[in-house]
CSV table of C-alpha atoms in Angstrom, one decimal:
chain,number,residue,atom,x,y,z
A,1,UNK,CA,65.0,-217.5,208.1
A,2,UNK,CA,65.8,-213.8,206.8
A,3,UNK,CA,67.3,-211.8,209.8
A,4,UNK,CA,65.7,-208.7,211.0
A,5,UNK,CA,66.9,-205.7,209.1
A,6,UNK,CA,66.8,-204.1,212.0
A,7,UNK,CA,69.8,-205.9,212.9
A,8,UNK,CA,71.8,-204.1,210.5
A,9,UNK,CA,70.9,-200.6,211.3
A,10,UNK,CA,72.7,-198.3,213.6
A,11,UNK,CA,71.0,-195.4,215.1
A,12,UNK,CA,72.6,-192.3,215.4
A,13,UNK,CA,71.2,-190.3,218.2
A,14,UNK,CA,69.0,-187.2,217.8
A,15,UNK,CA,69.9,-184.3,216.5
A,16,UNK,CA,70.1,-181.8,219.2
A,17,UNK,CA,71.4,-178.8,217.2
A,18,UNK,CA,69.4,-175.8,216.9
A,19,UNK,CA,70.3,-172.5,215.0
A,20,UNK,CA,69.4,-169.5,216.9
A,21,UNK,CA,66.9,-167.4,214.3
A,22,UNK,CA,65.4,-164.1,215.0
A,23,UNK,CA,62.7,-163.4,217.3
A,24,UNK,CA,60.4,-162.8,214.6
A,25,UNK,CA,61.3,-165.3,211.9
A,26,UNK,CA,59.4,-167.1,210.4
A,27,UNK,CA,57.5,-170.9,211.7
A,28,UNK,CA,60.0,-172.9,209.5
A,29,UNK,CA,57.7,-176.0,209.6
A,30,UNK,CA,54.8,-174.1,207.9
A,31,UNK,CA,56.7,-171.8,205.9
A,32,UNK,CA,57.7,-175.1,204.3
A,33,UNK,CA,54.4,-176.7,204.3
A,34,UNK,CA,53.3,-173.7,202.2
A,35,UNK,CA,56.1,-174.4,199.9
A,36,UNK,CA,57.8,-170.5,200.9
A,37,UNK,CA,61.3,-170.6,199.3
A,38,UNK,CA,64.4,-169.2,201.7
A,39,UNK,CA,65.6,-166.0,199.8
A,40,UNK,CA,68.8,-166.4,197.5
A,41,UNK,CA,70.4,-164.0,200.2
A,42,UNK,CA,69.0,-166.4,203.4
A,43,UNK,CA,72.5,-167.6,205.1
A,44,UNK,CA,72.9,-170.8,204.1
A,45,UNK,CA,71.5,-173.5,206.7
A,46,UNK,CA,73.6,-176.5,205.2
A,47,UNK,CA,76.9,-174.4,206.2
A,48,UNK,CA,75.2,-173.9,209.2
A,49,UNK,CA,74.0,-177.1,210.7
A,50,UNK,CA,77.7,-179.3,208.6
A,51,UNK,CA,78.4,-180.2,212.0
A,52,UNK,CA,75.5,-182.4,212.3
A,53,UNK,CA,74.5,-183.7,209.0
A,54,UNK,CA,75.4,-187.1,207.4
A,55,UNK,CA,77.3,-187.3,204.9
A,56,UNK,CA,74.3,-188.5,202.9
A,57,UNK,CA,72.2,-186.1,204.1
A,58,UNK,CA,71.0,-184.2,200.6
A,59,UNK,CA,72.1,-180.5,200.5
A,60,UNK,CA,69.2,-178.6,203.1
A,61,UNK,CA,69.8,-175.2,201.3
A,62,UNK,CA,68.5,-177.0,197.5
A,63,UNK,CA,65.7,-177.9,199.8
A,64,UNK,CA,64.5,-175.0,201.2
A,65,UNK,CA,65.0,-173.0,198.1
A,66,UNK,CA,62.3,-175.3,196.1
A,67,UNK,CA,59.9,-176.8,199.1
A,68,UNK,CA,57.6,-178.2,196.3
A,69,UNK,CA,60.1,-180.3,194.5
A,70,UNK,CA,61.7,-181.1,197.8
A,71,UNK,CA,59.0,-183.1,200.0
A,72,UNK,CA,60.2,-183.5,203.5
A,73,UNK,CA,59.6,-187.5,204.4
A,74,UNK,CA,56.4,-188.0,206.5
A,75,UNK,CA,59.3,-189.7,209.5
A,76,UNK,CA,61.2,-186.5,209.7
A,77,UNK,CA,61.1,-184.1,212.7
A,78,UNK,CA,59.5,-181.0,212.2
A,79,UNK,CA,62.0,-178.0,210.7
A,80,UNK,CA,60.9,-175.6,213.8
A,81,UNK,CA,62.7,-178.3,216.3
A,82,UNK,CA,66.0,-177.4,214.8
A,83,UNK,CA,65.4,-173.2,215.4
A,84,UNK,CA,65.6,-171.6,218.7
A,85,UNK,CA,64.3,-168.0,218.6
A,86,UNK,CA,66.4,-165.0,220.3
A,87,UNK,CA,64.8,-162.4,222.1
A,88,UNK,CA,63.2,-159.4,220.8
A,89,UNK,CA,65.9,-156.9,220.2
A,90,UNK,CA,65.3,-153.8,222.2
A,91,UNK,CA,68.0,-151.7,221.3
A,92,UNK,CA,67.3,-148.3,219.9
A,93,UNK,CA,69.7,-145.4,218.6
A,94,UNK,CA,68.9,-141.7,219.0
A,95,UNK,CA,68.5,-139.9,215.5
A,96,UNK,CA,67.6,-136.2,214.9
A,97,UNK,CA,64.5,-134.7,215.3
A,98,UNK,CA,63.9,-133.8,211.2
A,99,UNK,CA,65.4,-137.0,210.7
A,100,UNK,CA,62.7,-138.7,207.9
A,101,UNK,CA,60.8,-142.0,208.7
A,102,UNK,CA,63.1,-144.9,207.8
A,103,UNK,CA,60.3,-147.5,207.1
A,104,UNK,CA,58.8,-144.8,204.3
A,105,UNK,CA,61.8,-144.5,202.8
A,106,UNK,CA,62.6,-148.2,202.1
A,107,UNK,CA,59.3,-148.5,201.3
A,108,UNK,CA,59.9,-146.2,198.6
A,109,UNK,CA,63.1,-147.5,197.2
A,110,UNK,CA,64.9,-144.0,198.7
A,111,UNK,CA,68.7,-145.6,199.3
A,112,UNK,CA,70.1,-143.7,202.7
A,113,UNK,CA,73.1,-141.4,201.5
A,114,UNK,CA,77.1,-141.9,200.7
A,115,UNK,CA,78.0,-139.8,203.8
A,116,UNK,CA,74.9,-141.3,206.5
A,117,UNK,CA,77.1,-142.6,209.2
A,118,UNK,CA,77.0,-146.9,209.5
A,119,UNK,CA,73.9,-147.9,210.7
A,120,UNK,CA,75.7,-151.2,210.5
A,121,UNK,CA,78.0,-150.0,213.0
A,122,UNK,CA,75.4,-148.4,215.4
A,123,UNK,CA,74.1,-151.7,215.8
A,124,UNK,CA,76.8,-154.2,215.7
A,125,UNK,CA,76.5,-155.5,219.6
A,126,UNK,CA,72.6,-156.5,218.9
A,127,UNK,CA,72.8,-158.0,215.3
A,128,UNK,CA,73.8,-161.8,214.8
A,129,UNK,CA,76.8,-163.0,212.9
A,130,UNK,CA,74.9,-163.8,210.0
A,131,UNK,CA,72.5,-160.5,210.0
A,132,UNK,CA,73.3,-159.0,206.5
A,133,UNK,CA,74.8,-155.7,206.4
A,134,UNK,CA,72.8,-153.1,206.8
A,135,UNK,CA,74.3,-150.4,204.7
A,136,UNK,CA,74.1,-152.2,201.8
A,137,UNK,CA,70.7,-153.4,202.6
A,138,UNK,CA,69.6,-149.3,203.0
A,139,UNK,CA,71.6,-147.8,199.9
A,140,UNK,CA,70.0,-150.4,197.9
A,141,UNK,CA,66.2,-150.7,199.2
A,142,UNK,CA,64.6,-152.2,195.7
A,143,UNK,CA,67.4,-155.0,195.6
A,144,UNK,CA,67.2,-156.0,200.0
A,145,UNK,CA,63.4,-156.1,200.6
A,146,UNK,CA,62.8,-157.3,204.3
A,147,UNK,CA,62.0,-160.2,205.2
A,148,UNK,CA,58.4,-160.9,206.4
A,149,UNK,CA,57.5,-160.7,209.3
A,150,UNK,CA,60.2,-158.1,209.8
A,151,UNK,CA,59.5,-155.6,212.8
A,152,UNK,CA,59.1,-151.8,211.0
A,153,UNK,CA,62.6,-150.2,211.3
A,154,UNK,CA,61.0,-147.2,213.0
A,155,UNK,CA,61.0,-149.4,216.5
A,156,UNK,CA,64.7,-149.2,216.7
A,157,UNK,CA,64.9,-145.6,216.7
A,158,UNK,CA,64.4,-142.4,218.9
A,159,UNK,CA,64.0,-139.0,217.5
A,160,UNK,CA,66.0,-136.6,219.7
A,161,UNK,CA,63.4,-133.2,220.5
A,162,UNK,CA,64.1,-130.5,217.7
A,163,UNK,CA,67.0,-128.2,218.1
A,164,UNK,CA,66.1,-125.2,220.4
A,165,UNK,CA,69.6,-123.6,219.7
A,166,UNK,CA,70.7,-120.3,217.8
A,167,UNK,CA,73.5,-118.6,216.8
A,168,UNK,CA,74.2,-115.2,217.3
A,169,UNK,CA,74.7,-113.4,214.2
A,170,UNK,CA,76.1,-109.8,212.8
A,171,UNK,CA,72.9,-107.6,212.0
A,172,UNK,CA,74.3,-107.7,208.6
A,173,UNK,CA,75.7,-111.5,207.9
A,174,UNK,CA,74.5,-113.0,204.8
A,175,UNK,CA,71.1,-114.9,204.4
A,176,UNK,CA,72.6,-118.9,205.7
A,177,UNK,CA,70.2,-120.7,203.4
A,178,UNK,CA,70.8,-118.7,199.7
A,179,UNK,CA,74.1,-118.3,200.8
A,180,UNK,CA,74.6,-122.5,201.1
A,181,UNK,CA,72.2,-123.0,197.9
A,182,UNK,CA,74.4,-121.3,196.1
A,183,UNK,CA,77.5,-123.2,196.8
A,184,UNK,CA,79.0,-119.9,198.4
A,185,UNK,CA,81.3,-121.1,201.3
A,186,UNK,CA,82.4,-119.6,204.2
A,187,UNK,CA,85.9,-118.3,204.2
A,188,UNK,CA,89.0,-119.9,206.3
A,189,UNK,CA,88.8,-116.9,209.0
A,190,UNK,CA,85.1,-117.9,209.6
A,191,UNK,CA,84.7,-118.8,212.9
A,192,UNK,CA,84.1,-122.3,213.9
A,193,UNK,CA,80.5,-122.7,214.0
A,194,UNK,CA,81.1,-126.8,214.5
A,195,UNK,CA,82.3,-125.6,218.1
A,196,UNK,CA,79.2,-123.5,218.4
A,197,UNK,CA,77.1,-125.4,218.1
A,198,UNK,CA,78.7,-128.1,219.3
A,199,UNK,CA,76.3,-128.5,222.4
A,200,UNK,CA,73.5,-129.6,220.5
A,201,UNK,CA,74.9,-132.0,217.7
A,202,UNK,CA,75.0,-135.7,217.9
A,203,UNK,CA,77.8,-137.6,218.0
A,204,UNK,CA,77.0,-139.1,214.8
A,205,UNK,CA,76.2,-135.1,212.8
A,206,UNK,CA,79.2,-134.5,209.9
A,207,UNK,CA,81.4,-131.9,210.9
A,208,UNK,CA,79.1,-128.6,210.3
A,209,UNK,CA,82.2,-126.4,209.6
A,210,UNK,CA,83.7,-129.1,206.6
A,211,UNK,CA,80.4,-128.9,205.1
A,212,UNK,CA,79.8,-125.0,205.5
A,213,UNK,CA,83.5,-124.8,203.7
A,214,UNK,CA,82.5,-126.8,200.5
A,215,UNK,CA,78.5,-126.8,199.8
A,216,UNK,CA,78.7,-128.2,196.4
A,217,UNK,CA,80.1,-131.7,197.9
A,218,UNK,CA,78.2,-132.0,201.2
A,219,UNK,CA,74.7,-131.2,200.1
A,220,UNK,CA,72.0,-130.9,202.7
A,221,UNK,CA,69.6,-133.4,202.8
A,222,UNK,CA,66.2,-132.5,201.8
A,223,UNK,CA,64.3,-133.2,205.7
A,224,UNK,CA,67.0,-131.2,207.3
A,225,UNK,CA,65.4,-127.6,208.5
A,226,UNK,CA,66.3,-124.6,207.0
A,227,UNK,CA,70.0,-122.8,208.2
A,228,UNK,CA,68.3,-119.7,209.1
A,229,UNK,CA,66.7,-121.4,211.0
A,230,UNK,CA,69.5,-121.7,213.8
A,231,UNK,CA,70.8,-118.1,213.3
A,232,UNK,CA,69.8,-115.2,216.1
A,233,UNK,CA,70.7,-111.2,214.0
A,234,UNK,CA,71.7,-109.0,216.6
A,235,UNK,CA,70.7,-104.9,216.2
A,236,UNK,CA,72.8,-103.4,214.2
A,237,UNK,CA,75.7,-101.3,216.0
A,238,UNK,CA,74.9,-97.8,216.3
A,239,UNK,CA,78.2,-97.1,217.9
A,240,UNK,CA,81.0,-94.5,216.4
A,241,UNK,CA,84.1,-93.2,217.5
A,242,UNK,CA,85.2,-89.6,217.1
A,243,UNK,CA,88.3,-89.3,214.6
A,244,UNK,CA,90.3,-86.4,213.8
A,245,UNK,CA,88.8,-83.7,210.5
A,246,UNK,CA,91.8,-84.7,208.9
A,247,UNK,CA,91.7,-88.4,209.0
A,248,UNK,CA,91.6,-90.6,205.7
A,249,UNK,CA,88.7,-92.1,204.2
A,250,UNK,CA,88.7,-95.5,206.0
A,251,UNK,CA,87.3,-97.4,203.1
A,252,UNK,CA,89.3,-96.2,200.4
A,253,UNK,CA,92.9,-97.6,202.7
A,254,UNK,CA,90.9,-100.8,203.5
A,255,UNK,CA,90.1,-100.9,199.8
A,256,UNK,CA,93.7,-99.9,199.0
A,257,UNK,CA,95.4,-102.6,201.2
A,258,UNK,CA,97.1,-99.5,203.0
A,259,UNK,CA,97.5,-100.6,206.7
A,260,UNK,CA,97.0,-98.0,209.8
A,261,UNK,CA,100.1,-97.5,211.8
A,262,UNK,CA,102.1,-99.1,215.1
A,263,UNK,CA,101.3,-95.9,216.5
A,264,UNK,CA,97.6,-96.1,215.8
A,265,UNK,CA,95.0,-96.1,218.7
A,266,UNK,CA,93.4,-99.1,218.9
A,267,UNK,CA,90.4,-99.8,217.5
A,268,UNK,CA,89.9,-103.1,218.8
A,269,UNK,CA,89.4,-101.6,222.3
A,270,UNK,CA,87.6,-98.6,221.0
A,271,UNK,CA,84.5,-100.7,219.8
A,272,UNK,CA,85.1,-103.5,222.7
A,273,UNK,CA,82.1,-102.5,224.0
A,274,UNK,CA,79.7,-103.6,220.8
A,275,UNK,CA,81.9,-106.4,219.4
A,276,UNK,CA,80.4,-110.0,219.8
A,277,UNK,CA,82.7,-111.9,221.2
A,278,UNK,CA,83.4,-114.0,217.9
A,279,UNK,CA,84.3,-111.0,216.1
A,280,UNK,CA,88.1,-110.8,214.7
A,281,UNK,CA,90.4,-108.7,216.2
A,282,UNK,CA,90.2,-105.0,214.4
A,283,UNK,CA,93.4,-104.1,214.6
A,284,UNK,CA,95.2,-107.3,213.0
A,285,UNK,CA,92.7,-106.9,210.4
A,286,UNK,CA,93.3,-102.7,209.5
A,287,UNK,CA,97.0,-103.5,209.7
A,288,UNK,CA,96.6,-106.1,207.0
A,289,UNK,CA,94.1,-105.3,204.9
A,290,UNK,CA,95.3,-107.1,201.7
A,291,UNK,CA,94.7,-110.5,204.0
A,292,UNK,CA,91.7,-110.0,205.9
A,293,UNK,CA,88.9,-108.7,203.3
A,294,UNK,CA,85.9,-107.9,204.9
A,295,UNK,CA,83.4,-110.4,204.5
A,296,UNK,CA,80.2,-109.2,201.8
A,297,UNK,CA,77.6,-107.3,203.0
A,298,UNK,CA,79.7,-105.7,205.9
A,299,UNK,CA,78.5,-102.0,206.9
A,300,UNK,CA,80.9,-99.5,205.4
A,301,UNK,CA,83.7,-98.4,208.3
A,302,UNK,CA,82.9,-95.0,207.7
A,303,UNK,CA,79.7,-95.7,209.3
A,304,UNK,CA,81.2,-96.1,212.1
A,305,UNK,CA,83.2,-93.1,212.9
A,306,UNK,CA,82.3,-89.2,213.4
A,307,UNK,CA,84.7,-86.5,212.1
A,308,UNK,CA,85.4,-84.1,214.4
A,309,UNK,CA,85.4,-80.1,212.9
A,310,UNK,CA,88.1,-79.2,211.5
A,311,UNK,CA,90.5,-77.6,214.7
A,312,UNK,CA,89.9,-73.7,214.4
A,313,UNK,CA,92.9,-72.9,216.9
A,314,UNK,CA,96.3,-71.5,216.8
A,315,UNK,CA,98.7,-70.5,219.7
A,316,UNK,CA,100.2,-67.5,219.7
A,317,UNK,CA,104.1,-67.1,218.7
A,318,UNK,CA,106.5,-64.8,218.7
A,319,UNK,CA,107.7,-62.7,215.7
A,320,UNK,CA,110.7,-64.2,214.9
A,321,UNK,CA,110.1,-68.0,216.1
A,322,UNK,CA,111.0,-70.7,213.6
A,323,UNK,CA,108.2,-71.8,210.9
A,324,UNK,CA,107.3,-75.3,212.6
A,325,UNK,CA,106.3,-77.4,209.7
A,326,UNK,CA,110.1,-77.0,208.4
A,327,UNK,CA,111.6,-77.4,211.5
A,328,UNK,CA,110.2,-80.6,212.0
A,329,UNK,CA,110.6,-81.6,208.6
A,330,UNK,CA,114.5,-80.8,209.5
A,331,UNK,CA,113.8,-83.4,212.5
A,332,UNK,CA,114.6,-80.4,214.1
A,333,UNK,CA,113.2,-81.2,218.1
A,334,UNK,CA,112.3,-78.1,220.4
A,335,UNK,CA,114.2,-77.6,223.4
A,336,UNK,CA,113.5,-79.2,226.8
A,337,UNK,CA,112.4,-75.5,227.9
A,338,UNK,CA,110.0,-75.1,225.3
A,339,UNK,CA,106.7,-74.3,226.8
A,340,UNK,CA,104.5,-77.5,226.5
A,341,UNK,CA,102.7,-77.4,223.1
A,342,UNK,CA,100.4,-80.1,225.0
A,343,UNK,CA,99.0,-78.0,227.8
A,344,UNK,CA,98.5,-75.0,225.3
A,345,UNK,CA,96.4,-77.6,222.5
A,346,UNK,CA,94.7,-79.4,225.7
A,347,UNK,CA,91.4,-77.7,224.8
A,348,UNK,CA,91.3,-78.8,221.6
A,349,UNK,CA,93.1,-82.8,221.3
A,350,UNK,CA,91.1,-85.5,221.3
A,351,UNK,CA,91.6,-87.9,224.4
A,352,UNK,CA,94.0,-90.3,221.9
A,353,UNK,CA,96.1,-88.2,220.0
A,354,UNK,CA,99.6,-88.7,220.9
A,355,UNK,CA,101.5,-86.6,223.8
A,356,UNK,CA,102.4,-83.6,221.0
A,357,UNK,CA,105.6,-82.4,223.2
A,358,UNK,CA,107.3,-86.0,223.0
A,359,UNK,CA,106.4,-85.8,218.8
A,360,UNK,CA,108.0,-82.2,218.9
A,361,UNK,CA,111.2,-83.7,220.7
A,362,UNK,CA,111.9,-86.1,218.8
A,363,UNK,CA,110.6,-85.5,215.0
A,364,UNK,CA,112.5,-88.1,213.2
A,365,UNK,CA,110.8,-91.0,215.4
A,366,UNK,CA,107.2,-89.6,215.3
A,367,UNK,CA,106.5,-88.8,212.0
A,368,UNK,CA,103.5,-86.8,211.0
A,369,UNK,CA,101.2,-89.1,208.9
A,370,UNK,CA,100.6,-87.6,205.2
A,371,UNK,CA,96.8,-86.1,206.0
A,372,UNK,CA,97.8,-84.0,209.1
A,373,UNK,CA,97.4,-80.1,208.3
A,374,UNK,CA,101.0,-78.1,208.4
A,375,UNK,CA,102.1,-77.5,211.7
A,376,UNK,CA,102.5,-74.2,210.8
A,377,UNK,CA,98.4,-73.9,210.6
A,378,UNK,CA,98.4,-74.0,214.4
A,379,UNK,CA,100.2,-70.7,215.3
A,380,UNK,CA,100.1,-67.0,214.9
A,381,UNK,CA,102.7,-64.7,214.7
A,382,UNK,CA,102.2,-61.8,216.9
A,383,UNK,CA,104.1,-58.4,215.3
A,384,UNK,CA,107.4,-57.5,215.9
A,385,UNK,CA,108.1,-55.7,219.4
A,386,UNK,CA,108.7,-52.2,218.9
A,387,UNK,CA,109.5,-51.2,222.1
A,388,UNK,CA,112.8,-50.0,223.3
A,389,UNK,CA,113.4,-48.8,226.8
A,390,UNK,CA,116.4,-46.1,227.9
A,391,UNK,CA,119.6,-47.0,229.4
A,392,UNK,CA,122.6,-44.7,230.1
A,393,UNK,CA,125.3,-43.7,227.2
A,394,UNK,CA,128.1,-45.7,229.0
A,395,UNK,CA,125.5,-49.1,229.5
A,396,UNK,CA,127.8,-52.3,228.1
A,397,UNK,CA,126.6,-53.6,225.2
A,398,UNK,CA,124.1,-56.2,226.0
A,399,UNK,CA,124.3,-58.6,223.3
A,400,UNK,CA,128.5,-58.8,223.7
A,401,UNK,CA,127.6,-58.8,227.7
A,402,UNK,CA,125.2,-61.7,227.0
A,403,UNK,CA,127.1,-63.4,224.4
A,404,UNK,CA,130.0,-63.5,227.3
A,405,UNK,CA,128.1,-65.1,229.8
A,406,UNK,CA,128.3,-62.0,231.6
A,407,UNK,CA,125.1,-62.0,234.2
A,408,UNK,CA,123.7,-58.6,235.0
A,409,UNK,CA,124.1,-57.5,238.7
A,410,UNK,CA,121.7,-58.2,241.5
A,411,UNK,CA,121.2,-54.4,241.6
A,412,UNK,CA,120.5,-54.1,238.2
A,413,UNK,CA,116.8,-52.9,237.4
A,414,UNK,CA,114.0,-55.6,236.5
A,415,UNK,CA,113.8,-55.9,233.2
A,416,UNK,CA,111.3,-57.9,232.8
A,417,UNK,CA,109.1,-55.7,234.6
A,418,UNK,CA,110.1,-52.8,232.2
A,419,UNK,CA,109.2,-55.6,229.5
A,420,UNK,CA,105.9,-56.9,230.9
A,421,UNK,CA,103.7,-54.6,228.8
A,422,UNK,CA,105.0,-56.3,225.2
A,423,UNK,CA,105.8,-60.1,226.8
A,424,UNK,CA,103.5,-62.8,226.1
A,425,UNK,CA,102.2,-65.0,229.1
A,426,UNK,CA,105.0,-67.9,227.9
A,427,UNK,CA,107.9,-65.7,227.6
A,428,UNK,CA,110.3,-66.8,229.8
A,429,UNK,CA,111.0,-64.3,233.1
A,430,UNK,CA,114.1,-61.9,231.4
């Protein structure tokens, strides 16, 4: 008269949980039936599927982990009805064209490096919530072997085509490669060759000038092509500008931190023609030498000027005229009648040497830079005029006369006609 047992059992109703898996895991059910343990890093399924389980149910991860010791009772549904499989993920990122093959590299235990931007990151919108990371999965490769059935790493990347790009280069800049293998970096005037390249990098590429600026602690990774590689040498210049005989040694007042003058020519516009367009500006560097060094391997300047001869000219003076190098070293100016120096030294100044009458009228705010020749070289003394001409016994005496401000007559004979013979072309009309 036993009841049915039956009558004291309450079914629940059938589990209709699934947990979404990847598209290529495993068949649960027969991973199971071939007693396959779930790796000690597999999310766990009893957190998982706590929403569903009775509170009797035993703990599903113990399970999994030891399928032999663990039969599943013959009754129970099969493990696959409680997996739903996502869809094949077809997301890929771009990586560079030298970039090595990812799937060898795990393969070999090669971890990716310190500074590899997150791959974690790059693929955050595709992976699921329980998807290990993958940074620590690819700088530890021997510890985070894949799962099988894993698809090869490979299918989720693009190489970009190989860089097609150079830089235009001084005909004598430094070798890239040794230069960067030996930890040399470039200096802080350098320009920026991040921006220069900027065109062609990937979003992704550490900042080229950073690394360029300390070698030692961004080392390049051993796929990436060589430096050189990306560098165009243009001909060297074979330009020079004309300078004075006189002029200093160029390389000896770099050398010496001695900057050229406010007055100086520029030189920045004198070799505009042949300067890249990168190059610094010539005359912020030459008027301060001490903090712009020129960088190693740099032509000598010298090489790029051509001394004129030595000027082989003097103008013509008269007996008694004042010695010039001490006037002007007096700051004595000469007077606004002075013949023009200028006109008479056109023949023989070079196209930017300053106005020399506006130097000559105003000494102490033009001074003559230490190298230039005496002024004094430039001019020849003609002889003493010995020539006298007769006048009448009674004839005023013309020095008292002109000391006076007396004028002489309209009548009175020319004499500078009667002088003409013994004047020089400048003299001015008597």
């Amino acid at each position: 008269g036993h009841p049915p047992m039956s009558r004291y059992l309450n079914r629940r109703a059938a589990v209709s949980f699934t947990v979404p898996v990847s598209s290529f895991h495993e068949n649960v059910t027969t991973a199971f039936a071939n007693n396959q343990p779930i790796s000690s890093t597999h999310p766990s399924v009893q957190t998982l599927m706590a929403s569903v389980l009775s509170a009797t149910h035993p703990n599903v991860d113990q399970i999994l982990r030891n399928p032999a010791a663990n039969p599943l009772p013959s009754w129970h549904p099969p493990l696959h009805r409680f997996t739903s499989q996502r869809s094949a993920v077809q997301f890929t990122t771009p990586v560079g064209a030298y970039h090595p093959d990812a799937d060898a590299s795990f393969a070999a235990g090669t971890p990716i490096s310190n500074i590899h931007p997150s791959v974690h990151n790059l693929f955050a919108s595709v992976l699921s919530p329980t998807h290990p990371n993958l940074d620590a999965i690819l700088r530890d490769p021997v510890n985070n072997p894949f799962p099988v059935g894993h698809p090869p790493m490979s299918q989720f990347m693009r190489n970009r085509p190989p860089v097609n790009f150079t830089v235009s280069v001084a005909s004598f800049h430094d070798n890239v490669t040794t230069r960067f293998a030996n930890n040399v970096s470039i200096s802080s005037t350098h320009p920026s060759v991040q921006t220069l390249m900027a065109s062609v990098l990937s979003v992704t590429h550490p900042n080229v000038d950073q690394i360029l600026r300390n070698p030692a602690a961004n080392p390049l990774p051993s796929w990436h092509p060589d430096l050189e590689h990306f560098v165009l040498r243009r001909s060297a210049v074979q330009f020079t500008t004309p300078i004075g005989a006189y002029h200093p040694d160029i390389d000896v007042s770099f050398a010496a931190g001695t900057p050229i003058s406010n007055v100086h020519p520029s030189i920045h516009s004198l070799f505009a023609a042949v300067l890249s367009p990168t190059h610094p500006n010539i005359d912020v560097a030459l008027r301060d030498p001490a903090n712009n060094p020129l960088p190693s391997g740099h032509p000598p300047m010298s090489q790029f000027v051509a001394r004129r001869v030595p000027v082989n000219f003097t103008v013509s003076v008269a007996s008694f005229h004042d010695n010039v190098t001490s006037a002007f070293a007096n700051n004595l100016s000469i007077s606004p009648t002075h013949p023009s120096v200028q006109t008479l030294m056109a023949s023989v100044l070079s196209s930017t040497h300053p106005d020399v009458d506006q130097i000559l009228r105003n000494p102490a705010a033009n001074p003559i830079p230490s190298w230039h020749p005496p002024l004094d070289q430039y001019t020849a003394r003609r002889t003493a005029v010995s020539f006298t001409t007769s006048i009448g016994a009674y004839h005023p005496d013309a020095d008292d006369s002109f000391a006076a401000g007396t004028p002489i007559s309209s009548a009175h004979p020319s004499v500078h006609g009667l002088f003409s013979a013994v004047l020089s072309p400048t003299h001015p009309n008597l």
